Coordinates of C-alpha atoms in Angstrom, one line a residue:
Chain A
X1 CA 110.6 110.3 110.6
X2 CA 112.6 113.3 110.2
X3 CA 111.6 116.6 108.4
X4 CA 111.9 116.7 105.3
X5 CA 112.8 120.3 102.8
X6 CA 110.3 118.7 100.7
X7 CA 107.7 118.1 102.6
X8 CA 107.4 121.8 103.9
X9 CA 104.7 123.7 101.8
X10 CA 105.6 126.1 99.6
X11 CA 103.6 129.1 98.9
X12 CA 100.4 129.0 96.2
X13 CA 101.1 132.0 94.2
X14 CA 98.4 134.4 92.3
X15 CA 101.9 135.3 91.0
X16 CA 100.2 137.8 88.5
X17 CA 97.5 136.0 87.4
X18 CA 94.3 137.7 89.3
X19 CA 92.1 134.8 88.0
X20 CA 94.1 132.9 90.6
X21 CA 93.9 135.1 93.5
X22 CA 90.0 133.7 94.8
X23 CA 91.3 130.4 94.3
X24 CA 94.2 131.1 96.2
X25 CA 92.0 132.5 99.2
X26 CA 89.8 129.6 99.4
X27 CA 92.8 127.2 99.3
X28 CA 94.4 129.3 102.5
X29 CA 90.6 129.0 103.9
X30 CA 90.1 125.9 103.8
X31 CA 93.4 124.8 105.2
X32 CA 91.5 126.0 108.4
X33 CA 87.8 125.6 107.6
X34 CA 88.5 121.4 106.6
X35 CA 91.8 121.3 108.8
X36 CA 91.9 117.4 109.8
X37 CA 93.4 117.6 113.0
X38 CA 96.4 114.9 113.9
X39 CA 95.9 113.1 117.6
X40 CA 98.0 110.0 117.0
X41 CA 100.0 108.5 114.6
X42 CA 101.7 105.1 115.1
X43 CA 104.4 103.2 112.7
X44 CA 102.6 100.0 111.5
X45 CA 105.8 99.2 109.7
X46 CA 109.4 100.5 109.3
X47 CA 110.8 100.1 105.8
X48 CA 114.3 101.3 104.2
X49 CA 112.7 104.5 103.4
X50 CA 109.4 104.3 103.7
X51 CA 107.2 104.2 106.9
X52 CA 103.7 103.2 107.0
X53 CA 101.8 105.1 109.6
X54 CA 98.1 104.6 111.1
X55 CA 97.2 108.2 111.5
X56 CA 94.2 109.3 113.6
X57 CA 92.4 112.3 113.0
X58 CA 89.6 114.6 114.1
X59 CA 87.9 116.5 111.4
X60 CA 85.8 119.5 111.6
X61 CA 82.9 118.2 113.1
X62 CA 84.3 116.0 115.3
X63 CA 84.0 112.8 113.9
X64 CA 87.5 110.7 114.0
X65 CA 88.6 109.4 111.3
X66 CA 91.9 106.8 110.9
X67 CA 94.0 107.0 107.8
X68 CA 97.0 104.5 106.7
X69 CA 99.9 106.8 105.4
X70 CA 102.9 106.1 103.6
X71 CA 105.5 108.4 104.8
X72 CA 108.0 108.9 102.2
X73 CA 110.7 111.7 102.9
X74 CA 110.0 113.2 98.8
X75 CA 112.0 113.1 95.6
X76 CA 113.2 115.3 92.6
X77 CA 112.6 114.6 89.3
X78 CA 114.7 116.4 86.6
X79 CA 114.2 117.5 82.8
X80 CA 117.9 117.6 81.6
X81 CA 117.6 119.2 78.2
X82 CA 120.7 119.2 75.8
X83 CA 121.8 121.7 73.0
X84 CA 120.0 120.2 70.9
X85 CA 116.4 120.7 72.3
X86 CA 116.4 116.6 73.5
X87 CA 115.1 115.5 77.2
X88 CA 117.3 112.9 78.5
X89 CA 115.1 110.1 79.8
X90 CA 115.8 106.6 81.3
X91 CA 114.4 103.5 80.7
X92 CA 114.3 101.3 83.7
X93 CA 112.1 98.0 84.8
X94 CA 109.7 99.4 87.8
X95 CA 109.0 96.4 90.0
X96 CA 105.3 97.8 91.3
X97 CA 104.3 98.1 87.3
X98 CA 105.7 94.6 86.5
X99 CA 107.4 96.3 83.5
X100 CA 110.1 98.7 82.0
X101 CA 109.0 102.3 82.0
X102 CA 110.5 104.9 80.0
X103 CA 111.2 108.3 82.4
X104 CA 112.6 111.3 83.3
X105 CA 115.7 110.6 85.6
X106 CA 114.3 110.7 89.4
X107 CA 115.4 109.6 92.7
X108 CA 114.7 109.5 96.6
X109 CA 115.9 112.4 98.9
X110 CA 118.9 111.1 100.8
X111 CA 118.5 110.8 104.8
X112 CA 121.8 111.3 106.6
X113 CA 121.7 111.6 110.4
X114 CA 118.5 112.5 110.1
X115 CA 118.6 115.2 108.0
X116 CA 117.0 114.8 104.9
X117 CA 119.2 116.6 101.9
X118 CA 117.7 119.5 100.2
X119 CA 115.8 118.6 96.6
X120 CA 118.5 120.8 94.4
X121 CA 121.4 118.4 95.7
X122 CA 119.4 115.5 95.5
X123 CA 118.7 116.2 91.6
X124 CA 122.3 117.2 90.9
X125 CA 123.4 113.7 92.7
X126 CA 120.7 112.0 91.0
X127 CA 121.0 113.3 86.9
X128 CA 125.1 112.2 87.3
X129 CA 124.2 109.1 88.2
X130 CA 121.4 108.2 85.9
X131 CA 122.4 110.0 83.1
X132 CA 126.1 110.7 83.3
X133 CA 126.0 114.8 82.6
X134 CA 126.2 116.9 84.9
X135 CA 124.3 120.4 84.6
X136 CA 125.4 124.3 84.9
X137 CA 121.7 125.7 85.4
X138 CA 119.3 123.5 87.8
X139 CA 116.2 125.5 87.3
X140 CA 113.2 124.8 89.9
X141 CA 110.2 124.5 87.7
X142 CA 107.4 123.6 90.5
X143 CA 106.3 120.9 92.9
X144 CA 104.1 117.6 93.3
X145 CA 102.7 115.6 95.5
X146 CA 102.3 111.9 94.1
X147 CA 99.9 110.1 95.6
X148 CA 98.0 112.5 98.2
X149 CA 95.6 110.6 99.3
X150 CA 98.0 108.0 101.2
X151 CA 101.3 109.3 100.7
X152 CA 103.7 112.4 102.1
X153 CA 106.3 112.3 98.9
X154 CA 106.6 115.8 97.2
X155 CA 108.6 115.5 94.2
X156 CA 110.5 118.6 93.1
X157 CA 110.7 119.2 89.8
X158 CA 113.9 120.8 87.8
X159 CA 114.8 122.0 84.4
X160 CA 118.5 121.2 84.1
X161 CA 120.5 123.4 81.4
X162 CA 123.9 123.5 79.9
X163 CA 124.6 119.5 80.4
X164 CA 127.8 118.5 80.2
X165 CA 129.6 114.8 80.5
X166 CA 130.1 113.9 84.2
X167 CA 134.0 112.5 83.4
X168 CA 136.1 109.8 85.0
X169 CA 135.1 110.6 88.4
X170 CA 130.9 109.9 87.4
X171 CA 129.0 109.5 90.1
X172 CA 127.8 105.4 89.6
X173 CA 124.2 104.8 90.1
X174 CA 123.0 102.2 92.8
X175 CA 123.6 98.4 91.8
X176 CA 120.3 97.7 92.2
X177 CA 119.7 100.0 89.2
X178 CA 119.5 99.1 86.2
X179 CA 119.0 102.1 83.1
X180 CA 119.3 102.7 80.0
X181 CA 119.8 106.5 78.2
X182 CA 117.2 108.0 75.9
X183 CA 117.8 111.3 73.9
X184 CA 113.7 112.1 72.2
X185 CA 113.1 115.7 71.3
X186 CA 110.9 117.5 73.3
X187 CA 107.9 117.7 70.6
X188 CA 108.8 113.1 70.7
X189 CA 108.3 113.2 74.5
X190 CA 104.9 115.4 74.3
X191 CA 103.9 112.4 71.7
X192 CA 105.1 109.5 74.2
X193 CA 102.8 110.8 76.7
X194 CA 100.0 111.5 74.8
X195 CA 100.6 107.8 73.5
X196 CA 100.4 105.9 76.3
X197 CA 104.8 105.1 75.4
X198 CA 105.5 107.3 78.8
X199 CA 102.7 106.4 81.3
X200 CA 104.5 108.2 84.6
X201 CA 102.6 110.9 86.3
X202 CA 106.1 113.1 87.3
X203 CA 107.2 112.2 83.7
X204 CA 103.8 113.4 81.9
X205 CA 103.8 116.5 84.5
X206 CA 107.2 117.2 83.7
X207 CA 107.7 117.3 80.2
X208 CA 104.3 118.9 79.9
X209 CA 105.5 122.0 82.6
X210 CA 108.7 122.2 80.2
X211 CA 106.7 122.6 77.2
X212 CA 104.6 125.0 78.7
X213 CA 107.6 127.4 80.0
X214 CA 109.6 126.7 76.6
X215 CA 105.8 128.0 74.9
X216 CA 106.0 124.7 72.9
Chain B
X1 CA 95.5 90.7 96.5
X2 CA 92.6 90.5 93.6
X3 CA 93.3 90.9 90.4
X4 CA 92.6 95.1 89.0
X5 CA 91.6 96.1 85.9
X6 CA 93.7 99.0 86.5
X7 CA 96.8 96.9 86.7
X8 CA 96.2 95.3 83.6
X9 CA 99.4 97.1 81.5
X10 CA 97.6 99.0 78.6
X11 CA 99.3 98.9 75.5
X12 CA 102.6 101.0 74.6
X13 CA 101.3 102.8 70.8
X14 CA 103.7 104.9 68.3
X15 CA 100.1 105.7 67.2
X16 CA 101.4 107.1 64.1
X17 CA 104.5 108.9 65.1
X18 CA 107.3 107.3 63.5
X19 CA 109.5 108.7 65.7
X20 CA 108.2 107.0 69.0
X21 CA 108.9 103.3 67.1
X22 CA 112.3 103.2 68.2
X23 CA 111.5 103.4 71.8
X24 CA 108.1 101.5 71.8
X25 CA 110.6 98.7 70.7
X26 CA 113.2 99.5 73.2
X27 CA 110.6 99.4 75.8
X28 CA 109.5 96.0 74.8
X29 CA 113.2 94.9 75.1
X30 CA 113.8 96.5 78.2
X31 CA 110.4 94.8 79.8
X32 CA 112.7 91.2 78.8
X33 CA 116.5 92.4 79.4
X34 CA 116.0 94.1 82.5
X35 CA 113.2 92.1 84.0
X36 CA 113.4 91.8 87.7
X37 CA 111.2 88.5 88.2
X38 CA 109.3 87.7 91.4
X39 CA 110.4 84.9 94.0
X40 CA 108.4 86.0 97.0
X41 CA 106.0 87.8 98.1
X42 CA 105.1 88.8 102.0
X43 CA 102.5 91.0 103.4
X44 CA 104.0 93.2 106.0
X45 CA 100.5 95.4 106.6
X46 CA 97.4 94.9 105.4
X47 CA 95.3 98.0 105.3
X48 CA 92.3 99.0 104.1
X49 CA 92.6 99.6 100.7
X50 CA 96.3 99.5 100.8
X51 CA 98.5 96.4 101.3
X52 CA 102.4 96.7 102.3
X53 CA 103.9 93.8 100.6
X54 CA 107.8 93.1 101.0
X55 CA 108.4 91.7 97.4
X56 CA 112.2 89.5 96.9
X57 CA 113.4 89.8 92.8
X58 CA 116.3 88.7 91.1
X59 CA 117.4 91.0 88.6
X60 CA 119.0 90.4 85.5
X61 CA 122.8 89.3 86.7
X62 CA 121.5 87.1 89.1
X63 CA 121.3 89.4 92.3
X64 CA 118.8 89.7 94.7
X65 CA 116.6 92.5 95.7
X66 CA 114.2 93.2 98.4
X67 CA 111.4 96.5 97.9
X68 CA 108.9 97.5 99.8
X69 CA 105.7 97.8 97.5
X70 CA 102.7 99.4 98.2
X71 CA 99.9 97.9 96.6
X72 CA 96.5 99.5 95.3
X73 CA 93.5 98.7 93.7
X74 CA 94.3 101.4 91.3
X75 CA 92.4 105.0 90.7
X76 CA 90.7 107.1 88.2
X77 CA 91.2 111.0 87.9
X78 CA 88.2 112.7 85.8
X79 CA 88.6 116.4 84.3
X80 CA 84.7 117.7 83.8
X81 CA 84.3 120.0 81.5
X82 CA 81.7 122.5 80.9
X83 CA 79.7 123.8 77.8
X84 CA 81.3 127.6 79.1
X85 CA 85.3 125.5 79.0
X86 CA 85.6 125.3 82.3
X87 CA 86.8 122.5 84.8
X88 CA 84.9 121.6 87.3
X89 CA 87.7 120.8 90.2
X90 CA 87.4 120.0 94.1
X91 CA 89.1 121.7 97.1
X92 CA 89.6 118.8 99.9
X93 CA 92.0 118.3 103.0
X94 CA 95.2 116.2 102.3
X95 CA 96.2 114.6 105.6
X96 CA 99.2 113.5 103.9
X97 CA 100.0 116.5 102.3
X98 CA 98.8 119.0 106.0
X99 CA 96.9 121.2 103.5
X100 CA 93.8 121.9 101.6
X101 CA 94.5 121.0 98.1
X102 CA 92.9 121.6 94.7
X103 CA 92.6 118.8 92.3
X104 CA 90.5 117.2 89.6
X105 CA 88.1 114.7 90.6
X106 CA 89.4 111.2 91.3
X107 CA 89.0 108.3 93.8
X108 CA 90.1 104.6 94.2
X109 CA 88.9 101.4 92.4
X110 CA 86.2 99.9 94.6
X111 CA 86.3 95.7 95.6
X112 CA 83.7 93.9 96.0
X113 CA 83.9 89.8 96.6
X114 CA 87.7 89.5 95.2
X115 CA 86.3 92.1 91.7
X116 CA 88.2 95.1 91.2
X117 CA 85.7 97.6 89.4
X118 CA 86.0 98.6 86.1
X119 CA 88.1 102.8 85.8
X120 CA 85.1 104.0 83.6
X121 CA 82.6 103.3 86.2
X122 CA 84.3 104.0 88.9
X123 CA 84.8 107.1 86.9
X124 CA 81.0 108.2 86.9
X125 CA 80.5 106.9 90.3
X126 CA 83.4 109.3 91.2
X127 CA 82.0 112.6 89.5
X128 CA 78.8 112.0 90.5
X129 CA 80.2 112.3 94.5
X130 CA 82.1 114.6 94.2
X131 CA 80.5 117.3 91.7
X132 CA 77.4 116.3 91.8
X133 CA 77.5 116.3 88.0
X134 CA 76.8 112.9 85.1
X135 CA 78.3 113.1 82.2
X136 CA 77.0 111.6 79.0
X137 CA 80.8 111.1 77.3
X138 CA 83.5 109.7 79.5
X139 CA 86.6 109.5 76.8
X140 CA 90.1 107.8 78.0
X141 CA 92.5 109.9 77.4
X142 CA 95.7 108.0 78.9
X143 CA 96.7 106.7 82.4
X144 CA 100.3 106.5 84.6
X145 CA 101.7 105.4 87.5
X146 CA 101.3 107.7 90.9
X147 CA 104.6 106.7 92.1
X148 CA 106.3 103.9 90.2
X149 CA 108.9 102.9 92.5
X150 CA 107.2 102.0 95.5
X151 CA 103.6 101.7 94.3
X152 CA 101.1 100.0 92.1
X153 CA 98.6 102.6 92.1
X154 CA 97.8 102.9 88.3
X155 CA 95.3 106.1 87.4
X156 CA 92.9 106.5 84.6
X157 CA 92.2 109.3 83.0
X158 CA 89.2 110.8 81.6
X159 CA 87.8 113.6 80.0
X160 CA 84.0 114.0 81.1
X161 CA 81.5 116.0 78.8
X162 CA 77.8 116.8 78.4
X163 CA 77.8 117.7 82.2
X164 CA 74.2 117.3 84.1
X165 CA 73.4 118.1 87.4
X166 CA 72.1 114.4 89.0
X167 CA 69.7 115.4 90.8
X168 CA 67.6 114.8 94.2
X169 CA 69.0 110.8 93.7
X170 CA 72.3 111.9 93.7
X171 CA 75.3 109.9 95.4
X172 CA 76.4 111.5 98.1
X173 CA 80.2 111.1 98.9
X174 CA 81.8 109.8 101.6
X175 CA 80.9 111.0 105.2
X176 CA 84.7 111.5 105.7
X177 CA 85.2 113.0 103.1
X178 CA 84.8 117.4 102.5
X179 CA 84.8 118.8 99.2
X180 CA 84.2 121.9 97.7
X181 CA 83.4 122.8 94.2
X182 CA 85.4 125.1 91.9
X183 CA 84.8 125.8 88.5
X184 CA 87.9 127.4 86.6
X185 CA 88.2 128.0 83.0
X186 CA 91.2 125.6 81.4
X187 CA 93.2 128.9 80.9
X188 CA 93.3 129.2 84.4
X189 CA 93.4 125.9 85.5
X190 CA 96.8 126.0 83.3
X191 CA 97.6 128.8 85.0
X192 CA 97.4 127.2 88.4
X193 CA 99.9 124.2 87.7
X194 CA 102.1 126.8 86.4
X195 CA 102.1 128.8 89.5
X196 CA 101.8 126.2 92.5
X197 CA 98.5 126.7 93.3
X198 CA 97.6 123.3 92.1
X199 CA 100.6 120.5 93.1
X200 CA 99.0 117.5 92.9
X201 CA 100.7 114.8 90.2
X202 CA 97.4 113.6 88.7
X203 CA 96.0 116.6 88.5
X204 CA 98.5 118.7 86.8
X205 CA 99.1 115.7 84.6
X206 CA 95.5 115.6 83.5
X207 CA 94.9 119.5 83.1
X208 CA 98.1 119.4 80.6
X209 CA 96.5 116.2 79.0
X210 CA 93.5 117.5 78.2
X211 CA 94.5 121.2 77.5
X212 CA 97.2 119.4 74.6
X213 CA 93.9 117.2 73.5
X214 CA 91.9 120.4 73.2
X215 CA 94.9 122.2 71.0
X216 CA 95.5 125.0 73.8

């Protein structure tokens, strides 16, 4: 499994806000004081893109614990917001939930050689081909894990600005992908997940972090 | 693979806002014109909690797909909150994530003999371990995916009031597992998904959940 840009951890910031800064101390703490130390890891199965791994760990007092981990190499998701104050979302059927799910445009990090590709290419690459606009400002708006408990993906999240129609020479999205294009106004996408219409963790996260830096 | 009340697909609701009834509809479409049905089913791992299962679909033209699924019992994800308006939030080692990581409350759907338990009680069973808190009102407030394309890991979410301590007959979490407490007021806890010192999916989800519930 190569390394992946989005699985190294960025820096927790107080970032002005000194109720943060204990909380930030503890956090940097207890990465050493609760450290679960790796002693072996071994690929119980080899996907396309996911791995799933049996780790084994020691934790602080010794006692070994063994952990099955789904080693994903992360993903962007992307808030494309038009002139008009709408998010572009995409509806698309999601196997796992047995049903069509309305989101904001996402996608894998690209391996290549074993590199993994950094997020802000991946969400350039990934709004032209689920959405067809391309986008002059790709704003990076914070970070996720998914699914910590059993899984590595880290999903970085962008506000994309000044969209503008991909052209002739779009980008097409995978064949196995089938989507369809939603324009909702921001203030309809707050309702959808307060409704139960969006029920996506990165999508809820999202649109909720965008209304929060808009002041919405 | 038993059956989980978490799976069960919870009702899409325009609740009221007109606007959402365009897409509640296209949603209901989309779960028929793009449907992606089932032909086979194969477990690749079998953890334990987690299942690997390489699932073959045809999509709507006719084609074939192969994914790699992940399948879970599903989860619950509880935001405590105290008579003074703060959070009550744990601090706990990701191995997945290589980090100490601060999140709201939450754990897996427990099986016993084939039953997947119902979210609300593994909801109090869940604040009970890890804050060592009851709470007389456990209110739904919505549930999501974790990861929708490779997962089927659905978390519910709830907003826990009329906090008690529980007491010397208090259950105690898991031996592997090491929390610590932190209380932090919702301004705050907003603060930290704004700032990266809380990048967990469910979490930040569910802080922006309730702090939109709570009109902040």
């Amino acid at each position: 499994m190569p390394d992946s840009p989005a699985r190294r951890r960025p820096n927790r910031q107080a970032a002005g806000v000194p109720a943060l800064e204990p909380l930030v101390r503890e956090l940097s703490e207890a990465d050493d004081t609760l450290k679960q130390r790796v002693t072996g890891r071994q690929v119980a199965y080899a996907g396309h893109y996911l791995h799933l791994e049996r780790v084994t760990a020691v934790m602080p007092d010794g006692a070994e614990v063994v952990r099955d981990v789904v080693v994903h190499p992360g993903a962007v998701v992307i808030a494309p917001l038009d002139e008009a104050g709408r998010l572009l979302l995409v509806t698309q059927f999601r196997l796992p939930a047995g049903g069509a799910m309305l989101e904001l445009p996402a996608g894998t990090l690209d391996t290549h050689d074993g590199q993994v590709e950094e997020p802000v290419a991946a969400a350039r690459r990934e709004l032209e081909e689920e959405t067809g606009y391309r986008a002059e400002r790709m704003e990076r708006l914070g970070g996720f894990w998914s699914a910590p408990g059993f899984s590595t993906e880290y999903l970085t999240l962008y506000l994309a600005t000044g969209l503008t129609p991909a052209g002739q020479d779009r980008l097409a999205h995978d064949a196995d992908e089938d989507l369809r294009l939603a324009r909702v106004t921001l203030e309809d996408a707050i309702a959808a997940t307060e409704t139960g219409v969006i029920e996506d963790a990165k999508s809820i996260a999202g649109i909720l972090m965008v209304a929060r830096r808009l002041g919405r």
